Amino acid sequence: MARLEILEFPDPRLRTKAQPVEQFDAALGQLIDDMFETMYEAPGIGLAATQVNVHRRLLVMDVSENKGQPLVFINPQILTSDGVEISEEGCLSVPQIFEEVQRAERVRVRAQDRHGKVFEQDLDGLAAVCLQHEMDHLEGKLFVDYLSSLKRDRIRRKLDKSRRAQPLSSSRIPTPVA
Ligand code: ZN
């Protein structure tokens, strides 16, 4: 197992559209294990392959309290979605930034597991939000794209500054990041 480097905004590689996974082999299994390790260490609740500079349609998630429900979605497709949920999101690729984003409240997703087997799953609440956030990564999209360009520029400057200085310390209640 190995921890992978997570790309950070505004790295242009985060804008790459991911290609379908076609080979369900040992290398894919290794990538999935490494992505889980990287996500749990961060710590985060979700990680898309795009964020670790692998441009394949694959994401991992675990939104459970005790970090005991790992989920893998390969070549995911949202079949249906409904409801509206506005919640504060954070992203491992946009550190220390938290903003409200509107998403569907419930989704039904079809994907493949690590062996290539097709399954369907209903998700709601945080899991639904996280899945939509990660699927955006596979399209080269970031949650800050939902904000105004003025706000996005402000975030970019803030991140530049915090990379030069010490990491921001924060006393806020942490929002899960994905
Ligand atoms: Zn993210």
CSV table of N, CA and C and ligand atoms in Angstrom, one decimal:
chain,number,residue,atom,x,y,z
A,1,MET,N,0.9,-1.2,0.0
A,1,MET,CA,0.0,0.0,0.0
A,1,MET,C,0.9,1.2,0.0
A,2,ALA,N,0.4,2.3,-0.6
A,2,ALA,CA,1.1,3.5,-0.6
A,2,ALA,C,0.2,4.7,-0.6
A,3,ARG,N,0.7,5.7,0.0
A,3,ARG,CA,-0.1,7.0,0.0
A,3,ARG,C,0.2,7.7,-1.3
A,4,LEU,N,-0.8,8.2,-1.9
A,4,LEU,CA,-0.6,8.9,-3.2
A,4,LEU,C,-0.7,10.4,-3.0
A,5,GLU,N,0.0,11.1,-3.9
A,5,GLU,CA,0.0,12.6,-3.8
A,5,GLU,C,-1.4,13.1,-4.3
A,6,ILE,N,-2.0,14.0,-3.6
A,6,ILE,CA,-3.3,14.6,-4.0
A,6,ILE,C,-3.0,15.9,-4.7
A,7,LEU,N,-3.5,16.1,-5.9
A,7,LEU,CA,-3.4,17.3,-6.7
A,7,LEU,C,-4.2,18.4,-6.0
A,8,GLU,N,-3.7,19.7,-6.1
A,8,GLU,CA,-4.5,20.8,-5.5
A,8,GLU,C,-4.8,21.9,-6.5
A,9,PHE,N,-6.0,22.4,-6.3
A,9,PHE,CA,-6.4,23.6,-7.1
A,9,PHE,C,-5.4,24.7,-7.0
A,10,PRO,N,-5.0,25.4,-8.1
A,10,PRO,CA,-5.6,25.3,-9.4
A,10,PRO,C,-4.8,24.4,-10.4
A,11,ASP,N,-4.2,23.3,-9.9
A,11,ASP,CA,-3.5,22.4,-10.8
A,11,ASP,C,-4.3,22.0,-12.1
A,12,PRO,N,-3.8,22.3,-13.3
A,12,PRO,CA,-4.6,22.1,-14.5
A,12,PRO,C,-4.9,20.6,-14.7
A,13,ARG,N,-4.1,19.7,-14.1
A,13,ARG,CA,-4.4,18.2,-14.2
A,13,ARG,C,-5.8,17.9,-13.6
A,14,LEU,N,-6.2,18.7,-12.7
A,14,LEU,CA,-7.6,18.4,-12.1
A,14,LEU,C,-8.7,18.7,-13.1
A,15,ARG,N,-8.3,19.3,-14.2
A,15,ARG,CA,-9.3,19.6,-15.2
A,15,ARG,C,-9.5,18.5,-16.3
A,16,THR,N,-8.7,17.4,-16.1
A,16,THR,CA,-8.7,16.3,-17.1
A,16,THR,C,-10.0,15.5,-17.0
A,17,LYS,N,-10.6,15.2,-18.1
A,17,LYS,CA,-11.8,14.3,-18.1
A,17,LYS,C,-11.3,12.9,-18.1
A,18,ALA,N,-11.8,12.1,-17.2
A,18,ALA,CA,-11.3,10.7,-17.0
A,18,ALA,C,-11.9,9.8,-18.0
A,19,GLN,N,-11.2,8.8,-18.4
A,19,GLN,CA,-11.6,7.8,-19.4
A,19,GLN,C,-12.1,6.5,-18.7
A,20,PRO,N,-13.0,5.8,-19.3
A,20,PRO,CA,-13.5,4.6,-18.7
A,20,PRO,C,-12.4,3.6,-18.2
A,21,VAL,N,-12.7,2.9,-17.1
A,21,VAL,CA,-11.8,1.8,-16.7
A,21,VAL,C,-12.2,0.6,-17.6
A,22,GLU,N,-11.3,-0.1,-18.2
A,22,GLU,CA,-11.6,-1.2,-19.0
A,22,GLU,C,-10.9,-2.5,-18.5
A,23,GLN,N,-9.8,-2.4,-17.8
A,23,GLN,CA,-9.1,-3.5,-17.3
A,23,GLN,C,-9.3,-3.7,-15.8
A,24,PHE,N,-9.9,-4.8,-15.4
A,24,PHE,CA,-10.2,-5.1,-14.0
A,24,PHE,C,-9.1,-6.1,-13.5
A,25,ASP,N,-7.9,-5.6,-13.3
A,25,ASP,CA,-6.8,-6.4,-13.0
A,25,ASP,C,-6.1,-6.1,-11.7
A,26,ALA,N,-5.0,-6.7,-11.4
A,26,ALA,CA,-4.3,-6.5,-10.1
A,26,ALA,C,-3.9,-5.1,-9.9
A,27,ALA,N,-3.5,-4.4,-11.0
A,27,ALA,CA,-3.1,-3.0,-10.9
A,27,ALA,C,-4.2,-2.1,-10.5
A,28,LEU,N,-5.4,-2.4,-11.0
A,28,LEU,CA,-6.6,-1.7,-10.6
A,28,LEU,C,-6.9,-1.9,-9.1
A,29,GLY,N,-6.8,-3.2,-8.6
A,29,GLY,CA,-7.0,-3.5,-7.2
A,29,GLY,C,-6.0,-2.7,-6.3
A,30,GLN,N,-4.7,-2.7,-6.8
A,30,GLN,CA,-3.7,-1.9,-6.0
A,30,GLN,C,-4.0,-0.4,-6.0
A,31,LEU,N,-4.5,0.1,-7.1
A,31,LEU,CA,-4.8,1.6,-7.1
A,31,LEU,C,-6.0,1.8,-6.2
A,32,ILE,N,-7.0,1.0,-6.1
A,32,ILE,CA,-8.1,1.1,-5.2
A,32,ILE,C,-7.6,1.1,-3.8
A,33,ASP,N,-6.8,0.1,-3.4
A,33,ASP,CA,-6.3,0.1,-2.1
A,33,ASP,C,-5.5,1.3,-1.7
A,34,ASP,N,-4.6,1.8,-2.6
A,34,ASP,CA,-3.9,3.0,-2.4
A,34,ASP,C,-4.7,4.2,-2.2
A,35,MET,N,-5.8,4.3,-3.0
A,35,MET,CA,-6.7,5.4,-2.9
A,35,MET,C,-7.4,5.4,-1.6
A,36,PHE,N,-7.8,4.2,-1.1
A,36,PHE,CA,-8.5,4.1,0.3
A,36,PHE,C,-7.5,4.6,1.3
A,37,GLU,N,-6.2,4.1,1.2
A,37,GLU,CA,-5.2,4.5,2.2
A,37,GLU,C,-5.0,6.0,2.2
A,38,THR,N,-5.0,6.6,1.0
A,38,THR,CA,-4.7,8.0,0.9
A,38,THR,C,-5.9,8.8,1.4
A,39,MET,N,-7.2,8.3,1.2
A,39,MET,CA,-8.4,9.0,1.6
A,39,MET,C,-8.5,9.0,3.1
A,40,TYR,N,-8.2,7.8,3.7
A,40,TYR,CA,-8.4,7.6,5.2
A,40,TYR,C,-7.3,8.4,5.9
A,41,GLU,N,-6.1,8.5,5.3
A,41,GLU,CA,-5.0,9.2,6.0
A,41,GLU,C,-5.3,10.7,5.9
A,42,ALA,N,-5.9,11.2,4.9
A,42,ALA,CA,-6.0,12.7,4.6
A,42,ALA,C,-6.5,13.5,5.8
A,43,PRO,N,-7.6,13.3,6.5
A,43,PRO,CA,-8.6,12.3,6.3
A,43,PRO,C,-9.7,12.9,5.4
A,44,GLY,N,-10.3,12.1,4.6
A,44,GLY,CA,-11.4,12.5,3.8
A,44,GLY,C,-12.5,11.4,3.7
A,45,ILE,N,-13.6,11.8,3.1
A,45,ILE,CA,-14.7,10.8,3.0
A,45,ILE,C,-14.9,10.3,1.6
A,46,GLY,N,-14.1,10.9,0.7
A,46,GLY,CA,-14.2,10.5,-0.7
A,46,GLY,C,-13.0,10.9,-1.5
A,47,LEU,N,-12.7,10.1,-2.5
A,47,LEU,CA,-11.5,10.5,-3.3
A,47,LEU,C,-11.7,9.9,-4.8
A,48,ALA,N,-11.6,10.8,-5.7
A,48,ALA,CA,-11.7,10.4,-7.1
A,48,ALA,C,-10.3,10.2,-7.7
A,49,ALA,N,-10.2,9.2,-8.7
A,49,ALA,CA,-8.8,8.9,-9.2
A,49,ALA,C,-8.2,10.2,-9.8
A,50,THR,N,-9.0,11.1,-10.4
A,50,THR,CA,-8.5,12.4,-10.9
A,50,THR,C,-7.6,13.1,-9.9
A,51,GLN,N,-8.0,13.0,-8.6
A,51,GLN,CA,-7.3,13.8,-7.6
A,51,GLN,C,-5.9,13.2,-7.3
A,52,VAL,N,-5.7,12.0,-7.7
A,52,VAL,CA,-4.3,11.4,-7.5
A,52,VAL,C,-3.7,11.2,-8.9
A,53,ASN,N,-4.2,12.0,-9.9
A,53,ASN,CA,-3.5,12.1,-11.2
A,53,ASN,C,-3.6,10.8,-12.0
A,54,VAL,N,-4.7,10.1,-11.8
A,54,VAL,CA,-5.0,8.9,-12.6
A,54,VAL,C,-6.3,9.2,-13.3
A,55,HIS,N,-6.3,9.3,-14.6
A,55,HIS,CA,-7.5,9.9,-15.3
A,55,HIS,C,-8.4,8.8,-15.8
A,56,ARG,N,-8.9,8.0,-14.9
A,56,ARG,CA,-9.8,6.9,-15.1
A,56,ARG,C,-11.1,7.0,-14.2
A,57,ARG,N,-12.2,6.5,-14.7
A,57,ARG,CA,-13.5,6.7,-14.0
A,57,ARG,C,-13.7,5.8,-12.9
A,58,LEU,N,-13.1,6.3,-11.7
A,58,LEU,CA,-13.1,5.4,-10.5
A,58,LEU,C,-13.1,6.3,-9.3
A,59,LEU,N,-13.8,6.0,-8.3
A,59,LEU,CA,-13.8,6.8,-7.1
A,59,LEU,C,-14.1,5.9,-5.9
A,60,VAL,N,-13.6,6.3,-4.7
A,60,VAL,CA,-13.8,5.6,-3.5
A,60,VAL,C,-14.4,6.5,-2.5
A,61,MET,N,-15.2,5.9,-1.5
A,61,MET,CA,-15.9,6.7,-0.5
A,61,MET,C,-16.0,5.9,0.8
A,62,ASP,N,-16.1,6.6,1.9
A,62,ASP,CA,-16.6,6.0,3.1
A,62,ASP,C,-17.1,7.2,4.0
A,63,VAL,N,-18.5,7.2,4.1
A,63,VAL,CA,-19.1,8.3,4.8
A,63,VAL,C,-19.5,7.8,6.2
A,64,SER,N,-19.2,6.6,6.6
A,64,SER,CA,-19.6,6.1,7.9
A,64,SER,C,-18.8,6.7,9.0
A,65,GLU,N,-19.4,6.7,10.2
A,65,GLU,CA,-18.8,7.3,11.4
A,65,GLU,C,-17.5,6.6,11.7
A,66,ASN,N,-17.5,5.3,11.7
A,66,ASN,CA,-16.4,4.5,12.2
A,66,ASN,C,-15.4,4.1,11.1
A,67,LYS,N,-15.6,4.7,9.9
A,67,LYS,CA,-14.8,4.4,8.7
A,67,LYS,C,-14.7,2.9,8.4
A,68,GLY,N,-15.9,2.2,8.5
A,68,GLY,CA,-15.9,0.8,8.3
A,68,GLY,C,-16.8,0.4,7.1
A,69,GLN,N,-17.1,1.4,6.2
A,69,GLN,CA,-18.0,1.1,5.1
A,69,GLN,C,-17.4,1.6,3.8
A,70,PRO,N,-16.2,1.0,3.4
A,70,PRO,CA,-15.6,1.4,2.1
A,70,PRO,C,-16.5,1.1,0.9
A,71,LEU,N,-16.6,2.1,0.0
A,71,LEU,CA,-17.4,1.9,-1.2
A,71,LEU,C,-16.6,2.2,-2.4
A,72,VAL,N,-16.6,1.4,-3.4
A,72,VAL,CA,-15.9,1.7,-4.7
A,72,VAL,C,-16.9,1.8,-5.8
A,73,PHE,N,-16.8,2.8,-6.6
A,73,PHE,CA,-17.6,3.0,-7.8
A,73,PHE,C,-16.7,3.1,-9.0
A,74,ILE,N,-16.8,2.2,-9.9
A,74,ILE,CA,-16.0,2.2,-11.2
A,74,ILE,C,-17.0,2.5,-12.3
A,75,ASN,N,-16.6,3.4,-13.2
A,75,ASN,CA,-17.5,3.8,-14.4
A,75,ASN,C,-18.9,4.1,-13.9
A,76,PRO,N,-19.0,5.0,-12.9
A,76,PRO,CA,-20.4,5.3,-12.3
A,76,PRO,C,-21.2,6.1,-13.2
A,77,GLN,N,-22.5,5.9,-13.2
A,77,GLN,CA,-23.5,6.6,-13.9
A,77,GLN,C,-24.6,6.9,-13.0
A,78,ILE,N,-25.1,8.1,-13.0
A,78,ILE,CA,-26.3,8.4,-12.2
A,78,ILE,C,-27.5,8.1,-13.0
A,79,LEU,N,-28.4,7.2,-12.5
A,79,LEU,CA,-29.6,6.8,-13.3
A,79,LEU,C,-30.7,7.7,-13.0
A,80,THR,N,-31.0,8.0,-11.8
A,80,THR,CA,-32.0,9.0,-11.4
A,80,THR,C,-31.6,9.8,-10.2
A,81,SER,N,-32.1,11.0,-10.2
A,81,SER,CA,-31.8,11.9,-9.0
A,81,SER,C,-33.0,12.7,-8.7
A,82,ASP,N,-33.2,13.0,-7.4
A,82,ASP,CA,-34.3,13.9,-7.1
A,82,ASP,C,-34.1,14.6,-5.7
A,83,GLY,N,-34.9,15.6,-5.5
A,83,GLY,CA,-34.7,16.4,-4.3
A,83,GLY,C,-33.6,17.4,-4.4
A,84,VAL,N,-33.5,18.3,-3.5
A,84,VAL,CA,-32.5,19.3,-3.5
A,84,VAL,C,-31.8,19.4,-2.1
A,85,GLU,N,-30.5,19.4,-2.1
A,85,GLU,CA,-29.8,19.4,-0.8
A,85,GLU,C,-28.8,20.5,-0.9
A,86,ILE,N,-28.8,21.4,0.0
A,86,ILE,CA,-27.7,22.4,0.0
A,86,ILE,C,-26.9,22.2,1.3
A,87,SER,N,-25.6,21.9,1.1
A,87,SER,CA,-24.8,21.6,2.2
A,87,SER,C,-23.4,22.1,2.0
A,88,GLU,N,-22.7,22.3,3.1
A,88,GLU,CA,-21.3,22.8,3.0
A,88,GLU,C,-20.4,21.7,2.6
A,89,GLU,N,-19.6,22.0,1.6
A,89,GLU,CA,-18.6,21.0,1.1
A,89,GLU,C,-17.2,21.4,1.3
A,90,GLY,N,-16.3,20.5,1.4
A,90,GLY,CA,-14.9,20.7,1.4
A,90,GLY,C,-14.3,19.7,0.5
A,91,CYS,N,-13.0,19.9,0.1
A,91,CYS,CA,-12.4,19.1,-0.9
A,91,CYS,C,-10.9,18.9,-0.6
A,92,LEU,N,-10.4,17.7,-0.7
A,92,LEU,CA,-9.0,17.4,-0.4
A,92,LEU,C,-8.1,18.2,-1.4
A,93,SER,N,-8.7,18.5,-2.6
A,93,SER,CA,-7.9,19.3,-3.6
A,93,SER,C,-8.0,20.8,-3.5
A,94,VAL,N,-8.9,21.2,-2.5
A,94,VAL,CA,-9.0,22.7,-2.3
A,94,VAL,C,-9.0,22.8,-0.8
A,95,PRO,N,-7.8,22.7,-0.2
A,95,PRO,CA,-7.7,22.6,1.3
A,95,PRO,C,-8.2,23.8,2.0
A,96,GLN,N,-8.8,23.6,3.1
A,96,GLN,CA,-9.2,24.7,4.1
A,96,GLN,C,-10.4,25.6,3.5
A,97,ILE,N,-11.0,25.2,2.4
A,97,ILE,CA,-12.0,26.0,1.9
A,97,ILE,C,-13.4,25.2,2.0
A,98,PHE,N,-14.4,25.9,2.5
A,98,PHE,CA,-15.7,25.3,2.7
A,98,PHE,C,-16.8,26.2,2.2
A,99,GLU,N,-17.6,25.7,1.3
A,99,GLU,CA,-18.6,26.5,0.7
A,99,GLU,C,-19.9,25.7,0.5
A,100,GLU,N,-21.0,26.4,0.5
A,100,GLU,CA,-22.3,25.7,0.3
A,100,GLU,C,-22.5,25.4,-1.2
A,101,VAL,N,-22.9,24.2,-1.5
A,101,VAL,CA,-23.2,23.8,-2.8
A,101,VAL,C,-24.6,23.1,-2.9
A,102,GLN,N,-25.3,23.3,-4.0
A,102,GLN,CA,-26.6,22.6,-4.1
A,102,GLN,C,-26.4,21.4,-5.0
A,103,ARG,N,-27.0,20.3,-4.4
A,103,ARG,CA,-26.9,19.0,-5.1
A,103,ARG,C,-28.3,18.3,-5.1
A,104,ALA,N,-28.4,17.2,-5.8
A,104,ALA,CA,-29.6,16.3,-5.6
A,104,ALA,C,-29.5,15.6,-4.3
A,105,GLU,N,-30.7,15.4,-3.7
A,105,GLU,CA,-30.7,14.9,-2.3
A,105,GLU,C,-30.6,13.3,-2.4
A,106,ARG,N,-31.1,12.7,-3.4
A,106,ARG,CA,-31.1,11.3,-3.6
A,106,ARG,C,-30.7,10.9,-5.0
A,107,VAL,N,-29.8,9.9,-5.1
A,107,VAL,CA,-29.4,9.4,-6.4
A,107,VAL,C,-29.5,7.9,-6.5
A,108,ARG,N,-29.7,7.4,-7.7
A,108,ARG,CA,-29.5,6.0,-7.9
A,108,ARG,C,-28.4,5.9,-8.9
A,109,VAL,N,-27.4,5.1,-8.5
A,109,VAL,CA,-26.2,5.0,-9.3
A,109,VAL,C,-26.0,3.6,-9.8
A,110,ARG,N,-25.5,3.5,-11.0
A,110,ARG,CA,-25.0,2.2,-11.5
A,110,ARG,C,-23.5,2.3,-11.7
A,111,ALA,N,-22.8,1.2,-11.3
A,111,ALA,CA,-21.4,1.3,-11.4
A,111,ALA,C,-20.9,-0.2,-11.4
A,112,GLN,N,-19.6,-0.3,-11.6
A,112,GLN,CA,-18.9,-1.6,-11.5
A,112,GLN,C,-18.1,-1.7,-10.2
A,113,ASP,N,-18.0,-2.9,-9.7
A,113,ASP,CA,-17.1,-3.1,-8.5
A,113,ASP,C,-15.7,-3.4,-8.9
A,114,ARG,N,-14.8,-3.7,-8.0
A,114,ARG,CA,-13.4,-3.9,-8.4
A,114,ARG,C,-13.2,-5.1,-9.3
A,115,HIS,N,-14.1,-6.0,-9.3
A,115,HIS,CA,-14.0,-7.1,-10.2
A,115,HIS,C,-14.7,-6.9,-11.6
A,116,GLY,N,-15.4,-5.8,-11.7
A,116,GLY,CA,-16.0,-5.5,-13.0
A,116,GLY,C,-17.5,-5.8,-13.0
A,117,LYS,N,-18.0,-6.3,-11.8
A,117,LYS,CA,-19.4,-6.7,-11.7
A,117,LYS,C,-20.3,-5.4,-11.6
A,118,VAL,N,-21.4,-5.4,-12.4
A,118,VAL,CA,-22.2,-4.2,-12.4
A,118,VAL,C,-23.2,-4.3,-11.2
A,119,PHE,N,-23.4,-3.2,-10.5
A,119,PHE,CA,-24.4,-3.1,-9.4
A,119,PHE,C,-25.1,-1.8,-9.5
A,120,GLU,N,-26.2,-1.7,-8.8
A,120,GLU,CA,-26.9,-0.4,-8.6
A,120,GLU,C,-27.1,-0.2,-7.1
A,121,GLN,N,-27.1,1.1,-6.8
A,121,GLN,CA,-27.2,1.5,-5.3
A,121,GLN,C,-28.0,2.8,-5.2
A,122,ASP,N,-28.8,2.9,-4.2
A,122,ASP,CA,-29.5,4.1,-3.9
A,122,ASP,C,-28.7,4.8,-2.8
A,123,LEU,N,-28.5,6.1,-2.9
A,123,LEU,CA,-27.7,6.9,-1.9
A,123,LEU,C,-28.5,8.1,-1.6
A,124,ASP,N,-28.4,8.5,-0.3
A,124,ASP,CA,-29.0,9.8,0.0
A,124,ASP,C,-28.1,10.5,1.0
A,125,GLY,N,-28.6,11.8,1.4
A,125,GLY,CA,-27.8,12.6,2.4
A,125,GLY,C,-26.4,12.7,2.0
A,126,LEU,N,-25.5,12.6,3.0
A,126,LEU,CA,-24.0,12.8,2.8
A,126,LEU,C,-23.5,11.9,1.7
A,127,ALA,N,-23.9,10.7,1.6
A,127,ALA,CA,-23.4,9.8,0.6
A,127,ALA,C,-23.7,10.2,-0.8
A,128,ALA,N,-25.0,10.7,-1.0
A,128,ALA,CA,-25.4,11.2,-2.3
A,128,ALA,C,-24.6,12.5,-2.7
A,129,VAL,N,-24.4,13.4,-1.7
A,129,VAL,CA,-23.6,14.6,-2.0
A,129,VAL,C,-22.2,14.2,-2.4
A,130,CYS,N,-21.6,13.3,-1.6
A,130,CYS,CA,-20.2,12.9,-1.8
A,130,CYS,C,-20.0,12.2,-3.2
A,131,LEU,N,-21.0,11.4,-3.6
A,131,LEU,CA,-20.9,10.7,-4.9
A,131,LEU,C,-20.9,11.8,-6.0
A,132,GLN,N,-21.8,12.7,-5.9
A,132,GLN,CA,-21.9,13.8,-6.9
A,132,GLN,C,-20.6,14.6,-7.0
A,133,HIS,N,-20.1,14.9,-5.8
A,133,HIS,CA,-18.8,15.7,-5.7
A,133,HIS,C,-17.7,14.9,-6.4
A,134,GLU,N,-17.6,13.6,-6.1
A,134,GLU,CA,-16.5,12.8,-6.8
A,134,GLU,C,-16.7,12.6,-8.2
A,135,MET,N,-18.0,12.4,-8.7
A,135,MET,CA,-18.3,12.3,-10.1
A,135,MET,C,-17.9,13.5,-10.9
A,136,ASP,N,-18.1,14.7,-10.2
A,136,ASP,CA,-17.6,16.0,-10.8
A,136,ASP,C,-16.1,15.9,-11.1
A,137,HIS,N,-15.4,15.4,-10.1
A,137,HIS,CA,-13.9,15.3,-10.3
A,137,HIS,C,-13.6,14.6,-11.6
A,138,LEU,N,-14.3,13.5,-11.9
A,138,LEU,CA,-14.1,12.7,-13.1
A,138,LEU,C,-14.3,13.4,-14.4
A,139,GLU,N,-15.1,14.5,-14.2
A,139,GLU,CA,-15.4,15.4,-15.4
A,139,GLU,C,-14.4,16.6,-15.4
A,140,GLY,N,-13.5,16.6,-14.5
A,140,GLY,CA,-12.6,17.8,-14.4
A,140,GLY,C,-13.2,19.0,-13.8
A,141,LYS,N,-14.3,18.7,-13.0
A,141,LYS,CA,-15.0,19.8,-12.3
A,141,LYS,C,-14.7,19.8,-10.8
A,142,LEU,N,-14.6,21.0,-10.3
A,142,LEU,CA,-14.4,21.2,-8.8
A,142,LEU,C,-15.6,21.9,-8.2
A,143,PHE,N,-15.8,21.7,-6.9
A,143,PHE,CA,-16.9,22.3,-6.2
A,143,PHE,C,-16.9,23.9,-6.3
A,144,VAL,N,-15.6,24.4,-6.4
A,144,VAL,CA,-15.5,25.9,-6.4
A,144,VAL,C,-16.0,26.4,-7.8
A,145,ASP,N,-16.2,25.5,-8.8
A,145,ASP,CA,-16.8,26.0,-10.0
A,145,ASP,C,-18.3,26.4,-9.9
A,146,TYR,N,-18.9,26.0,-8.8
A,146,TYR,CA,-20.3,26.4,-8.6
A,146,TYR,C,-20.4,27.8,-8.0
A,147,LEU,N,-19.2,28.3,-7.6
A,147,LEU,CA,-19.2,29.7,-6.9
A,147,LEU,C,-19.0,30.7,-8.0
A,148,SER,N,-19.1,32.0,-7.6
A,148,SER,CA,-18.8,33.1,-8.6
A,148,SER,C,-17.4,33.1,-8.9
A,149,SER,N,-17.0,33.7,-10.0
A,149,SER,CA,-15.5,33.7,-10.4
A,149,SER,C,-14.8,34.6,-9.4
A,150,LEU,N,-15.5,35.6,-8.9
A,150,LEU,CA,-14.9,36.5,-7.9
A,150,LEU,C,-14.5,35.7,-6.6
A,151,LYS,N,-15.4,34.9,-6.2
A,151,LYS,CA,-15.2,34.1,-5.0
A,151,LYS,C,-14.1,33.1,-5.3
A,152,ARG,N,-14.1,32.5,-6.5
A,152,ARG,CA,-13.1,31.5,-6.8
A,152,ARG,C,-11.7,32.1,-6.9
A,153,ASP,N,-11.6,33.3,-7.4
A,153,ASP,CA,-10.3,34.0,-7.4
A,153,ASP,C,-9.8,34.3,-6.0
A,154,ARG,N,-10.7,34.7,-5.1
A,154,ARG,CA,-10.4,34.9,-3.7
A,154,ARG,C,-9.8,33.6,-3.1
A,155,ILE,N,-10.4,32.5,-3.4
A,155,ILE,CA,-10.0,31.2,-2.9
A,155,ILE,C,-8.6,30.9,-3.4
A,156,ARG,N,-8.4,31.1,-4.7
A,156,ARG,CA,-7.1,30.9,-5.3
A,156,ARG,C,-6.0,31.7,-4.5
A,157,ARG,N,-6.3,33.0,-4.3
A,157,ARG,CA,-5.3,33.8,-3.6
A,157,ARG,C,-5.0,33.3,-2.2
A,158,LYS,N,-6.1,33.0,-1.5
A,158,LYS,CA,-6.0,32.5,-0.1
A,158,LYS,C,-5.1,31.2,-0.1
A,159,LEU,N,-5.3,30.3,-1.0
A,159,LEU,CA,-4.5,29.1,-1.0
A,159,LEU,C,-3.1,29.4,-1.3
A,160,ASP,N,-2.8,30.3,-2.3
A,160,ASP,CA,-1.4,30.7,-2.6
A,160,ASP,C,-0.7,31.2,-1.3
A,161,LYS,N,-1.4,32.0,-0.6
A,161,LYS,CA,-0.9,32.6,0.6
A,161,LYS,C,-0.6,31.6,1.7
A,162,SER,N,-1.6,30.6,1.8
A,162,SER,CA,-1.4,29.6,2.9
A,162,SER,C,-0.3,28.6,2.5
A,163,ARG,N,-0.1,28.4,1.2
A,163,ARG,CA,1.0,27.5,0.8
A,163,ARG,C,2.4,28.1,1.2
A,164,ARG,N,2.4,29.5,1.1
A,164,ARG,CA,3.7,30.2,1.4
A,164,ARG,C,3.9,30.2,2.9
A,165,ALA,N,2.8,30.4,3.6
A,165,ALA,CA,2.9,30.5,5.1
A,165,ALA,C,2.7,29.2,5.8
A,166,GLN,N,2.5,29.2,7.0
A,166,GLN,CA,2.2,28.0,7.8
A,166,GLN,C,0.7,27.6,7.4
A,167,PRO,N,0.5,26.3,7.6
A,167,PRO,CA,-0.9,25.9,7.3
A,167,PRO,C,-1.9,26.6,8.2
A,168,LEU,N,-3.1,26.9,7.7
A,168,LEU,CA,-4.1,27.6,8.5
A,168,LEU,C,-4.5,26.7,9.7
A,169,SER,N,-4.6,27.3,10.8
A,169,SER,CA,-5.1,26.5,11.9
A,169,SER,C,-6.6,26.9,12.0
A,170,SER,N,-7.4,26.1,12.6
A,170,SER,CA,-8.8,26.4,12.5
A,170,SER,C,-9.5,25.8,13.7
A,171,SER,N,-10.4,26.5,14.3
A,171,SER,CA,-11.1,26.0,15.5
A,171,SER,C,-12.6,25.6,15.1
A,172,ARG,N,-12.9,25.7,13.8
A,172,ARG,CA,-14.2,25.4,13.3
A,172,ARG,C,-14.5,23.9,13.5
A,173,ILE,N,-15.8,23.6,13.5
A,173,ILE,CA,-16.2,22.2,13.4
A,173,ILE,C,-15.9,21.7,12.0
A,174,PRO,N,-15.1,20.6,11.9
A,174,PRO,CA,-14.7,20.2,10.6
A,174,PRO,C,-15.9,19.7,9.7
A,175,THR,N,-15.9,20.2,8.5
A,175,THR,CA,-16.8,19.6,7.5
A,175,THR,C,-16.0,18.5,6.8
A,176,PRO,N,-16.7,17.3,6.6
A,176,PRO,CA,-15.9,16.3,5.9
A,176,PRO,C,-15.5,16.7,4.5
A,177,VAL,N,-14.3,16.3,4.1
A,177,VAL,CA,-13.8,16.7,2.8
A,177,VAL,C,-13.7,15.5,1.9
A,178,ALA,N,-13.8,15.8,0.6
A,178,ALA,CA,-13.9,14.7,-0.4
A,178,ALA,C,-13.0,14.9,-1.6
B,1,ZN,ZN,-13.1,16.9,-4.0
